[in-house]
Amino acid sequence: MQSLVIFEVGGEMYQLPQACVSKILRFWEYCEEPVPGSDGMIVYKGQRVKAIDVRRHAGVEQVRPTFDTRIILLNRMNGLVGLLVDRVISDEEMRVGTGISRVVG
């Protein structure tokens, strides 16, 4: 069985294979500095990482980040990429039951 990272964007649940995820960061590390072809960037361990706002690309209404907002760092062949998501669902929440009726992805 493959381990998954479950996250939420605009009320929809999505999943990624755990093996693709390098780290999950809190939003406060996110910078609004533009990078060509992306929504912004973060600096992670001295390395500039493209950051993609999943809400914007999913056509979901933009809202102010909250305490739960996270950046999921993905391992890609050409380096790291960050996904800005509303929140990451913890393993404990999944065990207790989040009421997920559908997982997209």
PDB file of N, CA and C in Angstrom:
ATOM      1  N   MET A   1       0.835  -1.184   0.000  1.00  0.00           N
ATOM      2  CA  MET A   1       0.000   0.000   0.000  1.00  0.00           C
ATOM      3  C   MET A   1       0.879   1.246   0.000  1.00  0.00           C
ATOM      4  N   GLN A   2       0.560   2.194  -0.883  1.00  0.00           N
ATOM      5  CA  GLN A   2       1.340   3.406  -1.045  1.00  0.00           C
ATOM      6  C   GLN A   2       0.914   4.458  -0.023  1.00  0.00           C
ATOM      7  N   SER A   3       1.893   5.093   0.625  1.00  0.00           N
ATOM      8  CA  SER A   3       1.594   6.182   1.555  1.00  0.00           C
ATOM      9  C   SER A   3       1.276   7.438   0.759  1.00  0.00           C
ATOM     10  N   LEU A   4       0.270   8.178   1.222  1.00  0.00           N
ATOM     11  CA  LEU A   4      -0.180   9.368   0.513  1.00  0.00           C
ATOM     12  C   LEU A   4      -0.165  10.584   1.426  1.00  0.00           C
ATOM     13  N   VAL A   5       0.019  11.757   0.822  1.00  0.00           N
ATOM     14  CA  VAL A   5      -0.177  13.026   1.498  1.00  0.00           C
ATOM     15  C   VAL A   5      -1.504  13.564   0.976  1.00  0.00           C
ATOM     16  N   ILE A   6      -2.458  13.775   1.878  1.00  0.00           N
ATOM     17  CA  ILE A   6      -3.782  14.283   1.521  1.00  0.00           C
ATOM     18  C   ILE A   6      -3.817  15.767   1.872  1.00  0.00           C
ATOM     19  N   PHE A   7      -4.286  16.589   0.925  1.00  0.00           N
ATOM     20  CA  PHE A   7      -4.369  18.022   1.188  1.00  0.00           C
ATOM     21  C   PHE A   7      -5.659  18.596   0.620  1.00  0.00           C
ATOM     22  N   GLU A   8      -5.996  19.785   1.101  1.00  0.00           N
ATOM     23  CA  GLU A   8      -7.248  20.438   0.710  1.00  0.00           C
ATOM     24  C   GLU A   8      -6.969  21.754   0.007  1.00  0.00           C
ATOM     25  N   VAL A   9      -7.739  21.998  -1.062  1.00  0.00           N
ATOM     26  CA  VAL A   9      -7.709  23.270  -1.775  1.00  0.00           C
ATOM     27  C   VAL A   9      -9.147  23.609  -2.144  1.00  0.00           C
ATOM     28  N   GLY A  10      -9.660  24.712  -1.635  1.00  0.00           N
ATOM     29  CA  GLY A  10     -11.010  25.146  -1.966  1.00  0.00           C
ATOM     30  C   GLY A  10     -12.093  24.146  -1.621  1.00  0.00           C
ATOM     31  N   GLY A  11     -11.906  23.398  -0.534  1.00  0.00           N
ATOM     32  CA  GLY A  11     -12.908  22.434  -0.090  1.00  0.00           C
ATOM     33  C   GLY A  11     -12.809  21.070  -0.751  1.00  0.00           C
ATOM     34  N   GLU A  12     -11.931  20.904  -1.739  1.00  0.00           N
ATOM     35  CA  GLU A  12     -11.715  19.611  -2.402  1.00  0.00           C
ATOM     36  C   GLU A  12     -10.467  18.949  -1.827  1.00  0.00           C
ATOM     37  N   MET A  13     -10.495  17.633  -1.716  1.00  0.00           N
ATOM     38  CA  MET A  13      -9.345  16.875  -1.223  1.00  0.00           C
ATOM     39  C   MET A  13      -8.554  16.330  -2.411  1.00  0.00           C
ATOM     40  N   TYR A  14      -7.232  16.378  -2.289  1.00  0.00           N
ATOM     41  CA  TYR A  14      -6.325  15.867  -3.310  1.00  0.00           C
ATOM     42  C   TYR A  14      -5.294  14.990  -2.615  1.00  0.00           C
ATOM     43  N   GLN A  15      -4.563  14.216  -3.404  1.00  0.00           N
ATOM     44  CA  GLN A  15      -3.537  13.347  -2.827  1.00  0.00           C
ATOM     45  C   GLN A  15      -2.292  13.344  -3.695  1.00  0.00           C
ATOM     46  N   LEU A  16      -1.165  13.113  -3.049  1.00  0.00           N
ATOM     47  CA  LEU A  16       0.129  12.944  -3.707  1.00  0.00           C
ATOM     48  C   LEU A  16       0.827  11.753  -3.072  1.00  0.00           C
ATOM     49  N   PRO A  17       1.610  11.010  -3.848  1.00  0.00           N
ATOM     50  CA  PRO A  17       2.405   9.947  -3.234  1.00  0.00           C
ATOM     51  C   PRO A  17       3.419  10.547  -2.253  1.00  0.00           C
ATOM     52  N   GLN A  18       3.520   9.971  -1.072  1.00  0.00           N
ATOM     53  CA  GLN A  18       4.458  10.444  -0.050  1.00  0.00           C
ATOM     54  C   GLN A  18       5.884  10.491  -0.601  1.00  0.00           C
ATOM     55  N   ALA A  19       6.226   9.564  -1.487  1.00  0.00           N
ATOM     56  CA  ALA A  19       7.578   9.491  -2.040  1.00  0.00           C
ATOM     57  C   ALA A  19       7.954  10.743  -2.837  1.00  0.00           C
ATOM     58  N   CYS A  20       6.971  11.482  -3.352  1.00  0.00           N
ATOM     59  CA  CYS A  20       7.230  12.706  -4.122  1.00  0.00           C
ATOM     60  C   CYS A  20       7.448  13.922  -3.231  1.00  0.00           C
ATOM     61  N   VAL A  21       7.044  13.819  -1.968  1.00  0.00           N
ATOM     62  CA  VAL A  21       7.066  14.967  -1.056  1.00  0.00           C
ATOM     63  C   VAL A  21       8.376  15.006  -0.280  1.00  0.00           C
ATOM     64  N   SER A  22       9.060  16.149  -0.384  1.00  0.00           N
ATOM     65  CA  SER A  22      10.314  16.336   0.333  1.00  0.00           C
ATOM     66  C   SER A  22      10.065  16.873   1.742  1.00  0.00           C
ATOM     67  N   LYS A  23       9.139  17.844   1.854  1.00  0.00           N
ATOM     68  CA  LYS A  23       8.896  18.523   3.133  1.00  0.00           C
ATOM     69  C   LYS A  23       7.571  19.265   3.042  1.00  0.00           C
ATOM     70  N   ILE A  24       6.931  19.469   4.186  1.00  0.00           N
ATOM     71  CA  ILE A  24       5.732  20.299   4.265  1.00  0.00           C
ATOM     72  C   ILE A  24       6.072  21.490   5.156  1.00  0.00           C
ATOM     73  N   LEU A  25       5.941  22.693   4.586  1.00  0.00           N
ATOM     74  CA  LEU A  25       6.332  23.924   5.275  1.00  0.00           C
ATOM     75  C   LEU A  25       5.119  24.758   5.649  1.00  0.00           C
ATOM     76  N   ARG A  26       5.270  25.582   6.659  1.00  0.00           N
ATOM     77  CA  ARG A  26       4.226  26.549   7.013  1.00  0.00           C
ATOM     78  C   ARG A  26       4.282  27.720   6.035  1.00  0.00           C
ATOM     79  N   PHE A  27       3.143  28.339   5.809  1.00  0.00           N
ATOM     80  CA  PHE A  27       3.030  29.411   4.827  1.00  0.00           C
ATOM     81  C   PHE A  27       3.984  30.573   5.077  1.00  0.00           C
ATOM     82  N   TRP A  28       4.289  30.888   6.345  1.00  0.00           N
ATOM     83  CA  TRP A  28       5.093  32.073   6.634  1.00  0.00           C
ATOM     84  C   TRP A  28       6.448  32.055   5.941  1.00  0.00           C
ATOM     85  N   GLU A  29       6.871  30.910   5.418  1.00  0.00           N
ATOM     86  CA  GLU A  29       8.133  30.850   4.684  1.00  0.00           C
ATOM     87  C   GLU A  29       7.951  31.218   3.211  1.00  0.00           C
ATOM     88  N   TYR A  30       6.719  31.436   2.792  1.00  0.00           N
ATOM     89  CA  TYR A  30       6.407  31.736   1.400  1.00  0.00           C
ATOM     90  C   TYR A  30       6.660  33.201   1.106  1.00  0.00           C
ATOM     91  N   CYS A  31       7.278  33.495  -0.028  1.00  0.00           N
ATOM     92  CA  CYS A  31       7.545  34.869  -0.444  1.00  0.00           C
ATOM     93  C   CYS A  31       6.755  35.161  -1.713  1.00  0.00           C
ATOM     94  N   GLU A  32       6.321  36.390  -1.869  1.00  0.00           N
ATOM     95  CA  GLU A  32       5.547  36.797  -3.042  1.00  0.00           C
ATOM     96  C   GLU A  32       6.437  37.236  -4.200  1.00  0.00           C
ATOM     97  N   GLU A  33       7.714  37.018  -4.124  1.00  0.00           N
ATOM     98  CA  GLU A  33       8.634  37.431  -5.172  1.00  0.00           C
ATOM     99  C   GLU A  33       8.409  36.574  -6.418  1.00  0.00           C
ATOM    100  N   PRO A  34       8.076  37.203  -7.572  1.00  0.00           N
ATOM    101  CA  PRO A  34       7.748  36.408  -8.756  1.00  0.00           C
ATOM    102  C   PRO A  34       8.955  35.702  -9.369  1.00  0.00           C
ATOM    103  N   VAL A  35       8.709  34.536  -9.913  1.00  0.00           N
ATOM    104  CA  VAL A  35       9.688  33.757 -10.663  1.00  0.00           C
ATOM    105  C   VAL A  35       9.016  33.422 -11.984  1.00  0.00           C
ATOM    106  N   PRO A  36       9.687  33.611 -13.138  1.00  0.00           N
ATOM    107  CA  PRO A  36       9.046  33.327 -14.422  1.00  0.00           C
ATOM    108  C   PRO A  36       8.436  31.927 -14.465  1.00  0.00           C
ATOM    109  N   GLY A  37       7.167  31.840 -14.891  1.00  0.00           N
ATOM    110  CA  GLY A  37       6.494  30.548 -15.020  1.00  0.00           C
ATOM    111  C   GLY A  37       5.905  30.018 -13.731  1.00  0.00           C
ATOM    112  N   SER A  38       5.952  30.798 -12.665  1.00  0.00           N
ATOM    113  CA  SER A  38       5.393  30.335 -11.396  1.00  0.00           C
ATOM    114  C   SER A  38       4.702  31.498 -10.696  1.00  0.00           C
ATOM    115  N   ASP A  39       4.114  31.231  -9.566  1.00  0.00           N
ATOM    116  CA  ASP A  39       3.379  32.250  -8.829  1.00  0.00           C
ATOM    117  C   ASP A  39       4.247  33.007  -7.842  1.00  0.00           C
ATOM    118  N   GLY A  40       5.382  32.471  -7.504  1.00  0.00           N
ATOM    119  CA  GLY A  40       6.261  33.091  -6.524  1.00  0.00           C
ATOM    120  C   GLY A  40       7.405  32.158  -6.209  1.00  0.00           C
ATOM    121  N   MET A  41       8.001  32.377  -5.070  1.00  0.00           N
ATOM    122  CA  MET A  41       9.117  31.527  -4.679  1.00  0.00           C
ATOM    123  C   MET A  41       9.236  31.481  -3.175  1.00  0.00           C
ATOM    124  N   ILE A  42       9.933  30.474  -2.710  1.00  0.00           N
ATOM    125  CA  ILE A  42      10.334  30.400  -1.315  1.00  0.00           C
ATOM    126  C   ILE A  42      11.833  30.160  -1.311  1.00  0.00           C
ATOM    127  N   VAL A  43      12.441  30.404  -0.194  1.00  0.00           N
ATOM    128  CA  VAL A  43      13.846  30.053  -0.020  1.00  0.00           C
ATOM    129  C   VAL A  43      13.875  28.934   1.004  1.00  0.00           C
ATOM    130  N   TYR A  44      14.364  27.786   0.583  1.00  0.00           N
ATOM    131  CA  TYR A  44      14.426  26.612   1.444  1.00  0.00           C
ATOM    132  C   TYR A  44      15.865  26.130   1.494  1.00  0.00           C
ATOM    133  N   LYS A  45      16.448  26.196   2.683  1.00  0.00           N
ATOM    134  CA  LYS A  45      17.849  25.807   2.887  1.00  0.00           C
ATOM    135  C   LYS A  45      18.766  26.519   1.897  1.00  0.00           C
ATOM    136  N   GLY A  46      18.507  27.825   1.705  1.00  0.00           N
ATOM    137  CA  GLY A  46      19.329  28.645   0.832  1.00  0.00           C
ATOM    138  C   GLY A  46      19.061  28.474  -0.651  1.00  0.00           C
ATOM    139  N   GLN A  47      18.133  27.632  -1.010  1.00  0.00           N
ATOM    140  CA  GLN A  47      17.819  27.351  -2.414  1.00  0.00           C
ATOM    141  C   GLN A  47      16.498  28.017  -2.789  1.00  0.00           C
ATOM    142  N   ARG A  48      16.468  28.721  -3.920  1.00  0.00           N
ATOM    143  CA  ARG A  48      15.222  29.311  -4.412  1.00  0.00           C
ATOM    144  C   ARG A  48      14.376  28.208  -5.029  1.00  0.00           C
ATOM    145  N   VAL A  49      13.115  28.159  -4.612  1.00  0.00           N
ATOM    146  CA  VAL A  49      12.199  27.106  -5.062  1.00  0.00           C
ATOM    147  C   VAL A  49      10.942  27.767  -5.636  1.00  0.00           C
ATOM    148  N   LYS A  50      10.570  27.395  -6.863  1.00  0.00           N
ATOM    149  CA  LYS A  50       9.332  27.903  -7.460  1.00  0.00           C
ATOM    150  C   LYS A  50       8.153  27.468  -6.613  1.00  0.00           C
ATOM    151  N   ALA A  51       7.202  28.387  -6.421  1.00  0.00           N
ATOM    152  CA  ALA A  51       6.002  28.088  -5.639  1.00  0.00           C
ATOM    153  C   ALA A  51       4.769  28.302  -6.517  1.00  0.00           C
ATOM    154  N   ILE A  52       3.895  27.316  -6.538  1.00  0.00           N
ATOM    155  CA  ILE A  52       2.690  27.353  -7.363  1.00  0.00           C
ATOM    156  C   ILE A  52       1.473  27.425  -6.450  1.00  0.00           C
ATOM    157  N   ASP A  53       0.632  28.445  -6.672  1.00  0.00           N
ATOM    158  CA  ASP A  53      -0.598  28.607  -5.900  1.00  0.00           C
ATOM    159  C   ASP A  53      -1.665  27.707  -6.515  1.00  0.00           C
ATOM    160  N   VAL A  54      -1.944  26.581  -5.890  1.00  0.00           N
ATOM    161  CA  VAL A  54      -2.881  25.593  -6.433  1.00  0.00           C
ATOM    162  C   VAL A  54      -4.285  26.183  -6.535  1.00  0.00           C
ATOM    163  N   ARG A  55      -4.679  27.038  -5.607  1.00  0.00           N
ATOM    164  CA  ARG A  55      -5.998  27.686  -5.665  1.00  0.00           C
ATOM    165  C   ARG A  55      -6.172  28.424  -6.991  1.00  0.00           C
ATOM    166  N   ARG A  56      -5.178  29.215  -7.342  1.00  0.00           N
ATOM    167  CA  ARG A  56      -5.247  30.016  -8.565  1.00  0.00           C
ATOM    168  C   ARG A  56      -5.372  29.121  -9.791  1.00  0.00           C
ATOM    169  N   HIS A  57      -4.576  28.071  -9.847  1.00  0.00           N
ATOM    170  CA  HIS A  57      -4.577  27.187 -11.019  1.00  0.00           C
ATOM    171  C   HIS A  57      -5.809  26.292 -11.075  1.00  0.00           C
ATOM    172  N   ALA A  58      -6.464  26.087  -9.943  1.00  0.00           N
ATOM    173  CA  ALA A  58      -7.689  25.280  -9.910  1.00  0.00           C
ATOM    174  C   ALA A  58      -8.927  26.142 -10.162  1.00  0.00           C
ATOM    175  N   GLY A  59      -8.728  27.452 -10.321  1.00  0.00           N
ATOM    176  CA  GLY A  59      -9.849  28.350 -10.558  1.00  0.00           C
ATOM    177  C   GLY A  59     -10.704  28.585  -9.330  1.00  0.00           C
ATOM    178  N   VAL A  60     -10.102  28.416  -8.155  1.00  0.00           N
ATOM    179  CA  VAL A  60     -10.813  28.593  -6.887  1.00  0.00           C
ATOM    180  C   VAL A  60     -10.625  30.037  -6.415  1.00  0.00           C
ATOM    181  N   GLU A  61     -11.667  30.604  -5.829  1.00  0.00           N
ATOM    182  CA  GLU A  61     -11.606  31.971  -5.315  1.00  0.00           C
ATOM    183  C   GLU A  61     -10.412  32.135  -4.378  1.00  0.00           C
ATOM    184  N   GLN A  62      -9.692  33.234  -4.556  1.00  0.00           N
ATOM    185  CA  GLN A  62      -8.535  33.521  -3.715  1.00  0.00           C
ATOM    186  C   GLN A  62      -8.987  33.991  -2.335  1.00  0.00           C
ATOM    187  N   VAL A  63      -8.343  33.489  -1.308  1.00  0.00           N
ATOM    188  CA  VAL A  63      -8.611  33.899   0.069  1.00  0.00           C
ATOM    189  C   VAL A  63      -7.277  34.175   0.751  1.00  0.00           C
ATOM    190  N   ARG A  64      -7.336  34.884   1.853  1.00  0.00           N
ATOM    191  CA  ARG A  64      -6.110  35.154   2.609  1.00  0.00           C
ATOM    192  C   ARG A  64      -5.614  33.856   3.249  1.00  0.00           C
ATOM    193  N   PRO A  65      -4.307  33.665   3.273  1.00  0.00           N
ATOM    194  CA  PRO A  65      -3.756  32.478   3.932  1.00  0.00           C
ATOM    195  C   PRO A  65      -4.157  32.437   5.401  1.00  0.00           C
ATOM    196  N   THR A  66      -4.271  31.234   5.923  1.00  0.00           N
ATOM    197  CA  THR A  66      -4.628  31.038   7.323  1.00  0.00           C
ATOM    198  C   THR A  66      -3.487  30.328   8.044  1.00  0.00           C
ATOM    199  N   PHE A  67      -3.690  30.061   9.319  1.00  0.00           N
ATOM    200  CA  PHE A  67      -2.717  29.317  10.110  1.00  0.00           C
ATOM    201  C   PHE A  67      -2.471  27.930   9.511  1.00  0.00           C
ATOM    202  N   ASP A  68      -3.479  27.356   8.845  1.00  0.00           N
ATOM    203  CA  ASP A  68      -3.376  26.006   8.277  1.00  0.00           C
ATOM    204  C   ASP A  68      -2.707  25.957   6.909  1.00  0.00           C
ATOM    205  N   THR A  69      -2.535  27.098   6.237  1.00  0.00           N
ATOM    206  CA  THR A  69      -1.959  27.126   4.891  1.00  0.00           C
ATOM    207  C   THR A  69      -0.552  26.528   4.912  1.00  0.00           C
ATOM    208  N   ARG A  70      -0.283  25.659   3.933  1.00  0.00           N
ATOM    209  CA  ARG A  70       1.010  24.969   3.870  1.00  0.00           C
ATOM    210  C   ARG A  70       1.599  25.027   2.465  1.00  0.00           C
ATOM    211  N   ILE A  71       2.894  24.787   2.392  1.00  0.00           N
ATOM    212  CA  ILE A  71       3.597  24.616   1.126  1.00  0.00           C
ATOM    213  C   ILE A  71       4.143  23.199   1.114  1.00  0.00           C
ATOM    214  N   ILE A  72       3.732  22.431   0.126  1.00  0.00           N
ATOM    215  CA  ILE A  72       4.222  21.059  -0.025  1.00  0.00           C
ATOM    216  C   ILE A  72       5.381  21.101  -1.010  1.00  0.00           C
ATOM    217  N   LEU A  73       6.578  20.753  -0.547  1.00  0.00           N
ATOM    218  CA  LEU A  73       7.741  20.704  -1.427  1.00  0.00           C
ATOM    219  C   LEU A  73       7.794  19.345  -2.105  1.00  0.00           C
ATOM    220  N   LEU A  74       7.812  19.377  -3.443  1.00  0.00           N
ATOM    221  CA  LEU A  74       7.858  18.146  -4.232  1.00  0.00           C
ATOM    222  C   LEU A  74       9.241  17.949  -4.819  1.00  0.00           C
ATOM    223  N   ASN A  75       9.706  16.705  -4.829  1.00  0.00           N
ATOM    224  CA  ASN A  75      10.953  16.350  -5.495  1.00  0.00           C
ATOM    225  C   ASN A  75      10.657  16.168  -6.979  1.00  0.00           C
ATOM    226  N   ARG A  76      11.260  17.010  -7.825  1.00  0.00           N
ATOM    227  CA  ARG A  76      11.109  16.890  -9.275  1.00  0.00           C
ATOM    228  C   ARG A  76      12.478  16.605  -9.871  1.00  0.00           C
ATOM    229  N   MET A  77      12.513  16.129 -11.096  1.00  0.00           N
ATOM    230  CA  MET A  77      13.793  15.796 -11.729  1.00  0.00           C
ATOM    231  C   MET A  77      14.704  17.018 -11.839  1.00  0.00           C
ATOM    232  N   ASN A  78      14.123  18.211 -12.033  1.00  0.00           N
ATOM    233  CA  ASN A  78      14.931  19.423 -12.158  1.00  0.00           C
ATOM    234  C   ASN A  78      14.997  20.218 -10.852  1.00  0.00           C
ATOM    235  N   GLY A  79      14.687  19.580  -9.726  1.00  0.00           N
ATOM    236  CA  GLY A  79      14.774  20.233  -8.423  1.00  0.00           C
ATOM    237  C   GLY A  79      13.448  20.229  -7.685  1.00  0.00           C
ATOM    238  N   LEU A  80      13.362  21.080  -6.677  1.00  0.00           N
ATOM    239  CA  LEU A  80      12.154  21.165  -5.857  1.00  0.00           C
ATOM    240  C   LEU A  80      11.145  22.137  -6.451  1.00  0.00           C
ATOM    241  N   VAL A  81       9.862  21.856  -6.211  1.00  0.00           N
ATOM    242  CA  VAL A  81       8.756  22.751  -6.556  1.00  0.00           C
ATOM    243  C   VAL A  81       7.840  22.799  -5.342  1.00  0.00           C
ATOM    244  N   GLY A  82       7.328  23.984  -5.012  1.00  0.00           N
ATOM    245  CA  GLY A  82       6.418  24.130  -3.882  1.00  0.00           C
ATOM    246  C   GLY A  82       4.979  24.300  -4.334  1.00  0.00           C
ATOM    247  N   LEU A  83       4.056  23.592  -3.687  1.00  0.00           N
ATOM    248  CA  LEU A  83       2.622  23.743  -3.939  1.00  0.00           C
ATOM    249  C   LEU A  83       1.987  24.420  -2.736  1.00  0.00           C
ATOM    250  N   LEU A  84       1.365  25.575  -2.952  1.00  0.00           N
ATOM    251  CA  LEU A  84       0.674  26.294  -1.888  1.00  0.00           C
ATOM    252  C   LEU A  84      -0.739  25.736  -1.783  1.00  0.00           C
ATOM    253  N   VAL A  85      -1.078  25.151  -0.619  1.00  0.00           N
ATOM    254  CA  VAL A  85      -2.380  24.503  -0.412  1.00  0.00           C
ATOM    255  C   VAL A  85      -3.043  25.056   0.848  1.00  0.00           C
ATOM    256  N   ASP A  86      -4.374  24.886   0.936  1.00  0.00           N
ATOM    257  CA  ASP A  86      -5.118  25.405   2.087  1.00  0.00           C
ATOM    258  C   ASP A  86      -4.719  24.711   3.381  1.00  0.00           C
ATOM    259  N   ARG A  87      -4.577  23.394   3.325  1.00  0.00           N
ATOM    260  CA  ARG A  87      -4.139  22.658   4.515  1.00  0.00           C
ATOM    261  C   ARG A  87      -3.772  21.238   4.126  1.00  0.00           C
ATOM    262  N   VAL A  88      -2.971  20.619   4.962  1.00  0.00           N
ATOM    263  CA  VAL A  88      -2.608  19.208   4.811  1.00  0.00           C
ATOM    264  C   VAL A  88      -3.376  18.446   5.875  1.00  0.00           C
ATOM    265  N   ILE A  89      -3.995  17.345   5.463  1.00  0.00           N
ATOM    266  CA  ILE A  89      -4.776  16.516   6.377  1.00  0.00           C
ATOM    267  C   ILE A  89      -3.812  15.554   7.065  1.00  0.00           C
ATOM    268  N   SER A  90      -3.805  15.562   8.389  1.00  0.00           N
ATOM    269  CA  SER A  90      -2.881  14.704   9.135  1.00  0.00           C
ATOM    270  C   SER A  90      -3.360  13.259   9.155  1.00  0.00           C
ATOM    271  N   ASP A  91      -2.447  12.355   9.442  1.00  0.00           N
ATOM    272  CA  ASP A  91      -2.794  10.940   9.579  1.00  0.00           C
ATOM    273  C   ASP A  91      -3.846  10.747  10.659  1.00  0.00           C
ATOM    274  N   GLU A  92      -3.721  11.496  11.773  1.00  0.00           N
ATOM    275  CA  GLU A  92      -4.686  11.372  12.870  1.00  0.00           C
ATOM    276  C   GLU A  92      -6.082  11.764  12.412  1.00  0.00           C
ATOM    277  N   GLU A  93      -6.186  12.848  11.636  1.00  0.00           N
ATOM    278  CA  GLU A  93      -7.490  13.271  11.133  1.00  0.00           C
ATOM    279  C   GLU A  93      -8.097  12.194  10.239  1.00  0.00           C
ATOM    280  N   MET A  94      -7.266  11.539   9.442  1.00  0.00           N
ATOM    281  CA  MET A  94      -7.759  10.493   8.545  1.00  0.00           C
ATOM    282  C   MET A  94      -8.281   9.307   9.353  1.00  0.00           C
ATOM    283  N   ARG A  95      -7.575   8.951  10.432  1.00  0.00           N
ATOM    284  CA  ARG A  95      -8.008   7.817  11.253  1.00  0.00           C
ATOM    285  C   ARG A  95      -9.321   8.117  11.970  1.00  0.00           C
ATOM    286  N   VAL A  96      -9.457   9.347  12.465  1.00  0.00           N
ATOM    287  CA  VAL A  96     -10.670   9.737  13.169  1.00  0.00           C
ATOM    288  C   VAL A  96     -11.827   9.834  12.192  1.00  0.00           C
ATOM    289  N   GLY A  97     -11.545  10.261  10.973  1.00  0.00           N
ATOM    290  CA  GLY A  97     -12.579  10.361   9.940  1.00  0.00           C
ATOM    291  C   GLY A  97     -12.867  11.797   9.586  1.00  0.00           C
ATOM    292  N   THR A  98     -12.524  12.176   8.364  1.00  0.00           N
ATOM    293  CA  THR A  98     -12.741  13.541   7.909  1.00  0.00           C
ATOM    294  C   THR A  98     -14.028  13.670   7.127  1.00  0.00           C
ATOM    295  N   GLY A  99     -14.721  12.569   6.903  1.00  0.00           N
ATOM    296  CA  GLY A  99     -15.929  12.641   6.100  1.00  0.00           C
ATOM    297  C   GLY A  99     -15.629  12.773   4.621  1.00  0.00           C
ATOM    298  N   ILE A 100     -14.450  12.352   4.189  1.00  0.00           N
ATOM    299  CA  ILE A 100     -14.094  12.436   2.776  1.00  0.00           C
ATOM    300  C   ILE A 100     -14.941  11.436   2.003  1.00  0.00           C
ATOM    301  N   SER A 101     -15.679  11.951   1.048  1.00  0.00           N
ATOM    302  CA  SER A 101     -16.478  11.063   0.213  1.00  0.00           C
ATOM    303  C   SER A 101     -15.818  10.859  -1.135  1.00  0.00           C
ATOM    304  N   ARG A 102     -14.886  11.745  -1.481  1.00  0.00           N
ATOM    305  CA  ARG A 102     -14.230  11.662  -2.776  1.00  0.00           C
ATOM    306  C   ARG A 102     -12.836  12.250  -2.643  1.00  0.00           C
ATOM    307  N   VAL A 103     -11.852  11.584  -3.217  1.00  0.00           N
ATOM    308  CA  VAL A 103     -10.494  12.109  -3.258  1.00  0.00           C
ATOM    309  C   VAL A 103     -10.107  12.227  -4.714  1.00  0.00           C
ATOM    310  N   VAL A 104      -9.710  13.432  -5.136  1.00  0.00           N
ATOM    311  CA  VAL A 104      -9.339  13.699  -6.516  1.00  0.00           C
ATOM    312  C   VAL A 104      -7.831  13.627  -6.622  1.00  0.00           C
ATOM    313  N   GLY A 105      -7.315  13.000  -7.670  1.00  0.00           N
ATOM    314  CA  GLY A 105      -5.864  13.024  -7.875  1.00  0.00           C
ATOM    315  C   GLY A 105      -5.247  11.708  -8.093  1.00  0.00           C
TER     316      GLY A 105
END
